[in-house]
Coordinates of N, CA and C in Angstrom, one line a residue:
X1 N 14.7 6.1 -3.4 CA 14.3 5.7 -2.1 C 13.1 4.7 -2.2
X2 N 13.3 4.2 -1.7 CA 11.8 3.2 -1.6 C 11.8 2.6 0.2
X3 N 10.2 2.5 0.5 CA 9.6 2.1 1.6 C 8.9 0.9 1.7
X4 N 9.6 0.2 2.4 CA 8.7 -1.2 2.6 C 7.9 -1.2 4.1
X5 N 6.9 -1.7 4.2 CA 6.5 -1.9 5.4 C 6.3 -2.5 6.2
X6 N 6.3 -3.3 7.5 CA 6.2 -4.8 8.1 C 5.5 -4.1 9.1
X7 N 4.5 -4.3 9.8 CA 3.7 -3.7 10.7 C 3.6 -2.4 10.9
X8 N 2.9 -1.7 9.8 CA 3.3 -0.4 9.5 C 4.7 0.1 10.1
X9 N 5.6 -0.1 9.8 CA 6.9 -0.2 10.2 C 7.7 0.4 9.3
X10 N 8.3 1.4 8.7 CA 9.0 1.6 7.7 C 10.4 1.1 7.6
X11 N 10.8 0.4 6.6 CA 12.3 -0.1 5.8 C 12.4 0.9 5.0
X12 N 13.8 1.5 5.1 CA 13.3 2.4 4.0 C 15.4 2.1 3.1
X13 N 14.7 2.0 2.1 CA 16.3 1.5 1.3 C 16.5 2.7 0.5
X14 N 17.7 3.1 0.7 CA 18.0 4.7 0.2 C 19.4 4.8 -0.3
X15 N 20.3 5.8 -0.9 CA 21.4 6.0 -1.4 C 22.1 7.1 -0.9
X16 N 21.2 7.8 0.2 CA 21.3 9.2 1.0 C 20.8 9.3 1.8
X17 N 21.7 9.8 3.4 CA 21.5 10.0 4.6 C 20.1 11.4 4.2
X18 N 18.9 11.0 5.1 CA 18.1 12.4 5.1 C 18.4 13.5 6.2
X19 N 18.1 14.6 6.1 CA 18.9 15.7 7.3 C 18.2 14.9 8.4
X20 N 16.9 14.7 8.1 CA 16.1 14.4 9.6 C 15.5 12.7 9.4
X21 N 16.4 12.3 10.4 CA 15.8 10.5 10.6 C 16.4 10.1 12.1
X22 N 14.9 9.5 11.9 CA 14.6 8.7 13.8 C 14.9 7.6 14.0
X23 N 15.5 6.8 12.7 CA 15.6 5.4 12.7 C 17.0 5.1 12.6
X24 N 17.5 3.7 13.3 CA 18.8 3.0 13.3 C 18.9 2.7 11.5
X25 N 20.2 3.0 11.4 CA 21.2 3.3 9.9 C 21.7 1.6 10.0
X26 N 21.4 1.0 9.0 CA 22.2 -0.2 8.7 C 22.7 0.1 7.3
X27 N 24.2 -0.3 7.0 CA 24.5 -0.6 5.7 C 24.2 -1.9 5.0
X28 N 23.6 -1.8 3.8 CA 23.1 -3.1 2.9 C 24.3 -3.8 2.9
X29 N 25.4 -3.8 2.8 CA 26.3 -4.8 2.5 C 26.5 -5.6 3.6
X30 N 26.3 -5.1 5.1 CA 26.5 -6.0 6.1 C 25.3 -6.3 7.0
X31 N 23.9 -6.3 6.3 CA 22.5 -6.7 6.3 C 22.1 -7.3 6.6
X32 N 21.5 -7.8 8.4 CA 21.1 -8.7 8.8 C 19.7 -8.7 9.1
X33 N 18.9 -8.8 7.8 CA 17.6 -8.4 7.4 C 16.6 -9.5 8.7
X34 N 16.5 -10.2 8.9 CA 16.1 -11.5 9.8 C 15.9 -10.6 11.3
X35 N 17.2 -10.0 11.7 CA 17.6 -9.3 13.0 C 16.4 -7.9 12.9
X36 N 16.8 -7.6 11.7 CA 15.7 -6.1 11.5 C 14.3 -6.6 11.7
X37 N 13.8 -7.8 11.0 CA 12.8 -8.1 11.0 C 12.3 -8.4 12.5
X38 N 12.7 -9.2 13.3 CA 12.8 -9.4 14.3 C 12.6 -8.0 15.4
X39 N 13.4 -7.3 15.5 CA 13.2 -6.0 15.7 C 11.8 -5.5 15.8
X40 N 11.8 -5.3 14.8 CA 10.5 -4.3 14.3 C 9.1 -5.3 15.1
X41 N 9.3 -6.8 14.7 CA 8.2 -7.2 15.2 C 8.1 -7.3 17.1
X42 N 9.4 -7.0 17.8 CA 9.2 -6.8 19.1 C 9.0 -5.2 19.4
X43 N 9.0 -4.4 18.6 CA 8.7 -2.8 18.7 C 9.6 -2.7 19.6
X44 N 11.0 -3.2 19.5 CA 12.4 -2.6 19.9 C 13.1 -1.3 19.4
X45 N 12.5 -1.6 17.7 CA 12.7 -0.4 16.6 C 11.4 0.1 15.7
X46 N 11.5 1.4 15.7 CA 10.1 1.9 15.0 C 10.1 1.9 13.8
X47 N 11.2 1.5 12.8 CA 11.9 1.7 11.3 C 13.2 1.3 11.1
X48 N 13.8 1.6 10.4 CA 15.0 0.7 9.6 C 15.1 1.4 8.4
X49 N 16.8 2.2 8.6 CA 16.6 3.2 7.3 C 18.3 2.4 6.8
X50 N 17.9 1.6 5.5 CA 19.3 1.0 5.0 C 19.7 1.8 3.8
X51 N 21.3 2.0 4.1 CA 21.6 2.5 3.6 C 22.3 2.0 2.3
X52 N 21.9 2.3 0.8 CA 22.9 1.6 0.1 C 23.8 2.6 -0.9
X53 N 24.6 1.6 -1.5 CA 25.8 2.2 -2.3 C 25.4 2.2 -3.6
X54 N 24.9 1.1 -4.2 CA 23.6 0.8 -5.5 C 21.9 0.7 -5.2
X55 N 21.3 1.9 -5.1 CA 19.9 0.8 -5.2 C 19.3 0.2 -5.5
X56 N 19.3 0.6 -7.2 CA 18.4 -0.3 -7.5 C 19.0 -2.0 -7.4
X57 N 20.5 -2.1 -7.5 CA 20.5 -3.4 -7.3 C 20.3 -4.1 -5.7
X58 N 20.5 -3.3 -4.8 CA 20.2 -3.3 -3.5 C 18.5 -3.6 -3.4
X59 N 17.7 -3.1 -4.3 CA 16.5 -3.2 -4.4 C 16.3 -4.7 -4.8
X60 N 16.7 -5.3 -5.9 CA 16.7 -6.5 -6.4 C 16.9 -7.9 -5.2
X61 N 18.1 -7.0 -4.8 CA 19.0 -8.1 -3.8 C 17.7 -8.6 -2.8
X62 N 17.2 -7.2 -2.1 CA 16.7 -7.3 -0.8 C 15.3 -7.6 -1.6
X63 N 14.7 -7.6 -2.2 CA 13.4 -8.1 -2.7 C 13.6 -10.1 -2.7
X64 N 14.8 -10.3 -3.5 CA 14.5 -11.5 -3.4 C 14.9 -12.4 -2.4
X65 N 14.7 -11.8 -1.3 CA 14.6 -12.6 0.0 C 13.5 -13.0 0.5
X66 N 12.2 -12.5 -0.8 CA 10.9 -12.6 -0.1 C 10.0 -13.5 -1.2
X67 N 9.2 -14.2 -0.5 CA 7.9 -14.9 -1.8 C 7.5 -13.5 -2.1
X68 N 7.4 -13.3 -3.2 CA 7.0 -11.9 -3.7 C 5.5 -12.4 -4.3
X69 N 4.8 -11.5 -4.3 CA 3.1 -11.1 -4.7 C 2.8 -10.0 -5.0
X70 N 2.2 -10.2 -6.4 CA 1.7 -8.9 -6.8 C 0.2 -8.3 -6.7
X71 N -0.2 -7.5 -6.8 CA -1.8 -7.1 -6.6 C -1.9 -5.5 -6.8
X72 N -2.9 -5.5 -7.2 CA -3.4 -4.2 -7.8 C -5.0 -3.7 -6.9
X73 N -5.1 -2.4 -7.2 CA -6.0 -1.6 -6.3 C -7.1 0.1 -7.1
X74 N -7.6 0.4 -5.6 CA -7.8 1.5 -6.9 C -8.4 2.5 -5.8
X75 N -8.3 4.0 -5.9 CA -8.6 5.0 -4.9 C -9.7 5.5 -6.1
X76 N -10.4 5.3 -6.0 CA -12.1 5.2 -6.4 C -12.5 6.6 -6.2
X77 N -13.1 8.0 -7.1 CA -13.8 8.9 -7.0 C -14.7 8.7 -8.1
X78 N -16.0 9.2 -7.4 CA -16.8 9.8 -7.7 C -17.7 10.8 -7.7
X79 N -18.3 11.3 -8.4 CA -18.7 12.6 -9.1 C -18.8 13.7 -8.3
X80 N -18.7 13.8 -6.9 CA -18.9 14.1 -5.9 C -17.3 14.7 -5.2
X81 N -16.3 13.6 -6.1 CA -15.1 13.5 -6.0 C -14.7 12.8 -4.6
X82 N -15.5 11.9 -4.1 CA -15.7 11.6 -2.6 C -14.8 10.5 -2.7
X83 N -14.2 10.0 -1.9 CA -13.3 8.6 -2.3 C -14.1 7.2 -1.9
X84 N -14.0 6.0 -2.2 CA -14.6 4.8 -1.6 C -13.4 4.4 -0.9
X85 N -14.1 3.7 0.3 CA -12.8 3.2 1.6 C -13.7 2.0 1.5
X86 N -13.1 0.6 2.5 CA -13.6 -0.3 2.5 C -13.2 -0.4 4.3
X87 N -14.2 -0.7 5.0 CA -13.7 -1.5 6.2 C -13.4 -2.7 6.7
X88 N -12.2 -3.4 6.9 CA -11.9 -4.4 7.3 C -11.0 -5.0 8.1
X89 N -11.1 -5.8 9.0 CA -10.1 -5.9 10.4 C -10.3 -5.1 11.0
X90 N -11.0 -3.8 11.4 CA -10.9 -2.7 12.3 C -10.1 -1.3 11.5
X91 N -10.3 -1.6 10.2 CA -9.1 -0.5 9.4 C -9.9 -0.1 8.5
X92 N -9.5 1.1 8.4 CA -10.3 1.8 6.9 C -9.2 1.5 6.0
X93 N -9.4 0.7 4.3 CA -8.3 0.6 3.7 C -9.2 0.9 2.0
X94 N -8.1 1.2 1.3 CA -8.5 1.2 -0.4 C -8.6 -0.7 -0.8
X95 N -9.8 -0.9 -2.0 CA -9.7 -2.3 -1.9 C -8.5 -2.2 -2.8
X96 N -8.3 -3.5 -3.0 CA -6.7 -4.1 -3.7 C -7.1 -5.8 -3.4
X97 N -6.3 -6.5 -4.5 CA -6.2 -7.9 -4.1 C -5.0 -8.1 -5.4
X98 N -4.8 -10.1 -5.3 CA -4.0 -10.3 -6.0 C -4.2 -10.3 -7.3
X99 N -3.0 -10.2 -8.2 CA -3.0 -10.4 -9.7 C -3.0 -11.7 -9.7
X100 N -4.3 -12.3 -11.2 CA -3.8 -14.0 -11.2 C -3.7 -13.8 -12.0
X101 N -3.2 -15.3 -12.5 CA -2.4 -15.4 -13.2 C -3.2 -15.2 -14.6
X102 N -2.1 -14.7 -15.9 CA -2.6 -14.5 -17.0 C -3.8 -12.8 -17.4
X103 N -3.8 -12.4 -15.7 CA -4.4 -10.8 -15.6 C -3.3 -9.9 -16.2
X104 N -3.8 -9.2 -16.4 CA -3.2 -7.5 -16.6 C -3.1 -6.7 -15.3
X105 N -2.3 -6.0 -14.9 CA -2.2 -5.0 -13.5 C -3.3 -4.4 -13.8
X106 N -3.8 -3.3 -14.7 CA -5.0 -2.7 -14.7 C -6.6 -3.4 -14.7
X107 N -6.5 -4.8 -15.2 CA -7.9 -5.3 -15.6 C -7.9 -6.1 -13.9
X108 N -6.7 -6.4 -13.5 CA -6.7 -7.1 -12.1 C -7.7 -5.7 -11.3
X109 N -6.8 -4.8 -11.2 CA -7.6 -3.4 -10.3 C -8.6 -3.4 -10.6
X110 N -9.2 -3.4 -11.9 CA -10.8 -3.1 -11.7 C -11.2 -4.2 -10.9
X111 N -11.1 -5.5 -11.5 CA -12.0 -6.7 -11.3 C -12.0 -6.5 -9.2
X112 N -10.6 -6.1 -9.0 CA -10.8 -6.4 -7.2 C -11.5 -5.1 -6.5
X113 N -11.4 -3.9 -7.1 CA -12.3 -3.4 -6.7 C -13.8 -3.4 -7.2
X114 N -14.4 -4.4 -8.3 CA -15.8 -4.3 -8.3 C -16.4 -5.5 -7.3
X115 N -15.2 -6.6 -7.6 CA -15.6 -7.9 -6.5 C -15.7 -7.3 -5.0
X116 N -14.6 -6.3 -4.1 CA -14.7 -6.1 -2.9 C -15.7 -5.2 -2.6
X117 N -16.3 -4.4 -3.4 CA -16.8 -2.9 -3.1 C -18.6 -3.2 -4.1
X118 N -18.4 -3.9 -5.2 CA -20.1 -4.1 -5.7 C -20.3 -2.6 -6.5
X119 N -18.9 -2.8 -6.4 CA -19.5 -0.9 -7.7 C -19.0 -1.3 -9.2
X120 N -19.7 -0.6 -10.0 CA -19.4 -1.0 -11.3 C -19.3 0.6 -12.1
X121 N -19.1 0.4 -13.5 CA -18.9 1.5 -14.0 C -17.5 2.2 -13.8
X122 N -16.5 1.6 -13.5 CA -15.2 1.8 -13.2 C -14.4 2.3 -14.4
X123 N -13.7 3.6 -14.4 CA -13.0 4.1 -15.0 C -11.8 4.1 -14.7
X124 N -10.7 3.9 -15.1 CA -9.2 3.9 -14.9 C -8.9 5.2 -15.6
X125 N -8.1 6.5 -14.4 CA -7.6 7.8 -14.6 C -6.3 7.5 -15.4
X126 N -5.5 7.1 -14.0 CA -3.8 6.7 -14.3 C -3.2 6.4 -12.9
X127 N -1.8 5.7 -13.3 CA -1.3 5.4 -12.3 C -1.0 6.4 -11.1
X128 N -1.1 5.9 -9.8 CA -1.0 6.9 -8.7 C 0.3 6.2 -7.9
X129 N 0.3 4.7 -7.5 CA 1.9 5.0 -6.8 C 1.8 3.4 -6.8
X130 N 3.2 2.7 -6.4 CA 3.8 1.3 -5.8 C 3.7 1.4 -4.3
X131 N 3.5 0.5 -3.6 CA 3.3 -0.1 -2.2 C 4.1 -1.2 -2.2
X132 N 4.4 -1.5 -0.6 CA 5.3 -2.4 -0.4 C 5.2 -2.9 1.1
X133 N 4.2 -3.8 1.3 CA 4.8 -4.4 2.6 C 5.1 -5.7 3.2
X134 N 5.4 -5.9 4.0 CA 6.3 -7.5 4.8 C 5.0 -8.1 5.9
X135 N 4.5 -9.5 5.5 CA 4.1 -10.1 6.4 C 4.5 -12.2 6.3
X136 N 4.0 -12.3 7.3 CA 4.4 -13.7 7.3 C 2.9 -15.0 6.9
X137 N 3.1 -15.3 5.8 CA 1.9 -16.1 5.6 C 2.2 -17.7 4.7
X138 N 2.8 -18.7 6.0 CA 3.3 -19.8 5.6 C 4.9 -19.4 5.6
X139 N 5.5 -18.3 4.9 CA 6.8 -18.0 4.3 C 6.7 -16.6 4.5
X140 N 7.9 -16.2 4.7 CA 8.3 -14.1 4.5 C 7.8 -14.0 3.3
X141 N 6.7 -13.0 3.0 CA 6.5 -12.5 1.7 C 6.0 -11.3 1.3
X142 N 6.5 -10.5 0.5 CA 6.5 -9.4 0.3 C 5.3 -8.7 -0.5
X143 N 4.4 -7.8 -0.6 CA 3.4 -7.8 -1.2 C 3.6 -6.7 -2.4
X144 N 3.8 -6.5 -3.5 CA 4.2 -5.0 -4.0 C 2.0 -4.6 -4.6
X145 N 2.3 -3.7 -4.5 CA 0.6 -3.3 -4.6 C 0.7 -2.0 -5.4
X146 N 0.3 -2.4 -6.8 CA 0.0 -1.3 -7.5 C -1.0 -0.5 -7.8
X147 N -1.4 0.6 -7.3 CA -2.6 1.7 -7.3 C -3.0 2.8 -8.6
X148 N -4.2 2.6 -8.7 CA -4.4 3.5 -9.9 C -5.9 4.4 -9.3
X149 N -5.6 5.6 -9.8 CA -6.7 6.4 -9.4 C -8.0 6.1 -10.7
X150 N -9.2 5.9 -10.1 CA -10.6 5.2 -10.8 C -11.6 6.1 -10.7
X151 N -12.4 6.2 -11.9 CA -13.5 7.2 -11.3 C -15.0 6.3 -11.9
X152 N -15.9 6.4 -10.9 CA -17.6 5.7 -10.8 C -18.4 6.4 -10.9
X153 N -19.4 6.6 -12.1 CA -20.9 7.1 -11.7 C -21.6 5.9 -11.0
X154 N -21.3 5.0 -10.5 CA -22.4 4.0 -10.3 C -23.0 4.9 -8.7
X155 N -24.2 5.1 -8.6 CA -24.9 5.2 -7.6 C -25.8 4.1 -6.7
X156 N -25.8 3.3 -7.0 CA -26.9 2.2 -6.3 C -26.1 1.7 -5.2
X157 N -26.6 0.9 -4.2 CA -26.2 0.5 -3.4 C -25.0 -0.5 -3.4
X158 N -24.3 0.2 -2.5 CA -22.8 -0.6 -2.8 C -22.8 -2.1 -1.6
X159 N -21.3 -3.1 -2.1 CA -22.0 -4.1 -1.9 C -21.0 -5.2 -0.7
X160 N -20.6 -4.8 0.1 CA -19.0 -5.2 0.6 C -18.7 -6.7 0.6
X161 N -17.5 -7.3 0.2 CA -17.4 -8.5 -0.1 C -17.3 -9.5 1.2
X162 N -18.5 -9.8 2.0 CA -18.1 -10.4 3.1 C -17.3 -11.3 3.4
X163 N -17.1 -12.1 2.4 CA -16.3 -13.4 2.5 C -14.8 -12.8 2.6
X164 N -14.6 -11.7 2.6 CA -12.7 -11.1 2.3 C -13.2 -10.5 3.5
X165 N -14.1 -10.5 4.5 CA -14.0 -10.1 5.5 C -14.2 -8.6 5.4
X166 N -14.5 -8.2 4.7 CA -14.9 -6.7 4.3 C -16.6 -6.3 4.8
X167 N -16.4 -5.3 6.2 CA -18.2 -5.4 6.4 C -18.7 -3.8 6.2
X168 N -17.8 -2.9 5.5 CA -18.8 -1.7 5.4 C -18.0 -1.1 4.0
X169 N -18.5 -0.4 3.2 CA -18.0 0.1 1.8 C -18.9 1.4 1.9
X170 N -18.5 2.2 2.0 CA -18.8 3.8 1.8 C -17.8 4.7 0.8
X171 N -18.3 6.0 0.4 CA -17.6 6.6 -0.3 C -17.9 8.1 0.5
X172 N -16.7 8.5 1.0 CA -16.3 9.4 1.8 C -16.2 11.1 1.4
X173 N -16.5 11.7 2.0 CA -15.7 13.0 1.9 C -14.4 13.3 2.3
X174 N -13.7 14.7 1.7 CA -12.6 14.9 2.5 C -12.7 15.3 4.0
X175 N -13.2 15.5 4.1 CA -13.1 15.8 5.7 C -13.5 13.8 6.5
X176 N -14.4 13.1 5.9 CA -14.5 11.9 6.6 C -13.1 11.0 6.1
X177 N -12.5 11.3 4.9 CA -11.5 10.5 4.7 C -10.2 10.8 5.2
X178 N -10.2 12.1 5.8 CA -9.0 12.3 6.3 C -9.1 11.7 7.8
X179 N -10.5 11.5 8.4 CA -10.4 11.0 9.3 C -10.3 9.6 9.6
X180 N -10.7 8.7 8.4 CA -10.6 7.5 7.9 C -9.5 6.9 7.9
X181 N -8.3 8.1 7.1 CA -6.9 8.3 7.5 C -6.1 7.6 9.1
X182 N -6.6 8.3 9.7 CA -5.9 8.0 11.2 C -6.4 6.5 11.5
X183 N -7.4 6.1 11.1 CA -7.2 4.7 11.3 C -7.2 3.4 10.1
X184 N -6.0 3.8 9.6 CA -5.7 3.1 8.1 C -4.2 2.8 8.5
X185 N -3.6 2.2 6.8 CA -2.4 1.9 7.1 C -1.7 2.8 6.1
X186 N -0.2 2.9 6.6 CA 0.9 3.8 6.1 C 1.2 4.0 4.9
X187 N 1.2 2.6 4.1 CA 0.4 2.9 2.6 C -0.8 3.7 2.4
X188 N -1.7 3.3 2.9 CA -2.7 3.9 2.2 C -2.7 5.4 2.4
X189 N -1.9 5.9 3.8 CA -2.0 7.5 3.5 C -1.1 7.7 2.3
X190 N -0.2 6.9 2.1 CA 1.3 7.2 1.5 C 0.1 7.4 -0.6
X191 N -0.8 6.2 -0.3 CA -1.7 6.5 -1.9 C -2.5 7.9 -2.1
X192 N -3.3 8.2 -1.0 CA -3.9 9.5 -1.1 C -2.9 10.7 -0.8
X193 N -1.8 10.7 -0.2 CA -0.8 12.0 -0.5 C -0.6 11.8 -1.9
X194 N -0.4 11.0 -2.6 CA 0.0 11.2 -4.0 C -1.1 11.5 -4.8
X195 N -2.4 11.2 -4.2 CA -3.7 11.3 -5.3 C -3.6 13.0 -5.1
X196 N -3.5 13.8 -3.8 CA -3.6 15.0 -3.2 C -2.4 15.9 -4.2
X197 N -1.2 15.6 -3.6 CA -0.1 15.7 -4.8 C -0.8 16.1 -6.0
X198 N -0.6 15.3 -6.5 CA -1.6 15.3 -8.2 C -2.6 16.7 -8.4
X199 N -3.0 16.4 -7.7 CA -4.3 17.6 -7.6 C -3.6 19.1 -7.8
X200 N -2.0 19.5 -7.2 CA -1.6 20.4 -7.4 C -1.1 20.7 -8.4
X201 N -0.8 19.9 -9.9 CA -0.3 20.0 -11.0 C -1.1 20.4 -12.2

């Protein structure tokens, strides 16, 4: 299964009806992805659960209908085990930016979360999950965002990257990050249930 998102919106491309789903069933073979899209952006439909016969090639198919972009991220603890959030647009989110060219997915993560956040001393744990969402910038294009859980002794004053429009960088508790939560996006809770996950193994 995989989830893509277009205004926090779930697409969800699957090989199996789930017992419990609230969303209109399209089959991938007769896929009028443009119409869905459409949809979702007039909040006519709250999701889009397509159904396929192959996924992973169904995955391939429906990916390359998009300017695809890669970018990497990082759910940041320190010693405290407190998470770093970043605020921006009115959202609590994990930083993340793009991979350039001739980067590594992991050296990209650090470098965007020291550029957005001013923290240093960055440790890479391991990978924590893939992201996926739909916006329009010039062209339809898809963002895949790869997350790694990070850990910081840096203590000194953290530094938010104003120019990315980033105006507050704290490092949270559980109880403030869960509340952080409710006004974030569906990725990003979708990154901390997996960091949470984890924790139980």
């Amino acid at each position: 299964m995989y989830k893509v998102f277009m205004n926090d919106k779930p697409i969800i491309l699957t090989d199996f009806l789930p017992k419990e789903n609230k969303y209109p069933i399209y089959l991938f073979e007769n896929l009028n992805l443009h119409k869905i899209l459409d949809q979702l952006s007039s909040n006519s439909i709250t999701g889009a659960l397509i159904l396929c016969t192959n996924l992973k090639k169904s995955k391939e198919l429906f990916f390359k209908q998009f300017n695809l972009i890669s970018a990497a991220g990082g759910l940041v603890l320190n010693p405290k085990n407190e998470i770093l959030f970043i605020f921006r647009n009115g959202v609590w989110d994990l930083p993340k930016g793009v991979i350039e060219k001739g980067e590594t997915i992991k050296s990209a993560a650090i470098r965007e979360v020291k550029e957005e956040c001013g923290v240093l001393n960055l440790k890479l744990i391991k990978s924590l999950a893939t992201t996926y969402h739909i916006y329009f910038q010039d062209e339809l294009t898809l963002k895949k965002t790869h997350w790694f859980l990070m850990s910081s002794d840096y203590d000194n004053k953290l530094i938010p990257q104003m120019e990315e429009g980033i105006t507050k960088v704290e490092f949270k508790n559980e109880v403030a990050s869960i509340k952080a939560l409710e006004n974030s996006y569906r990725n990003i809770k979708i990154v901390y249930d997996t960091y949470k996950e984890g924790l139980l193994f």
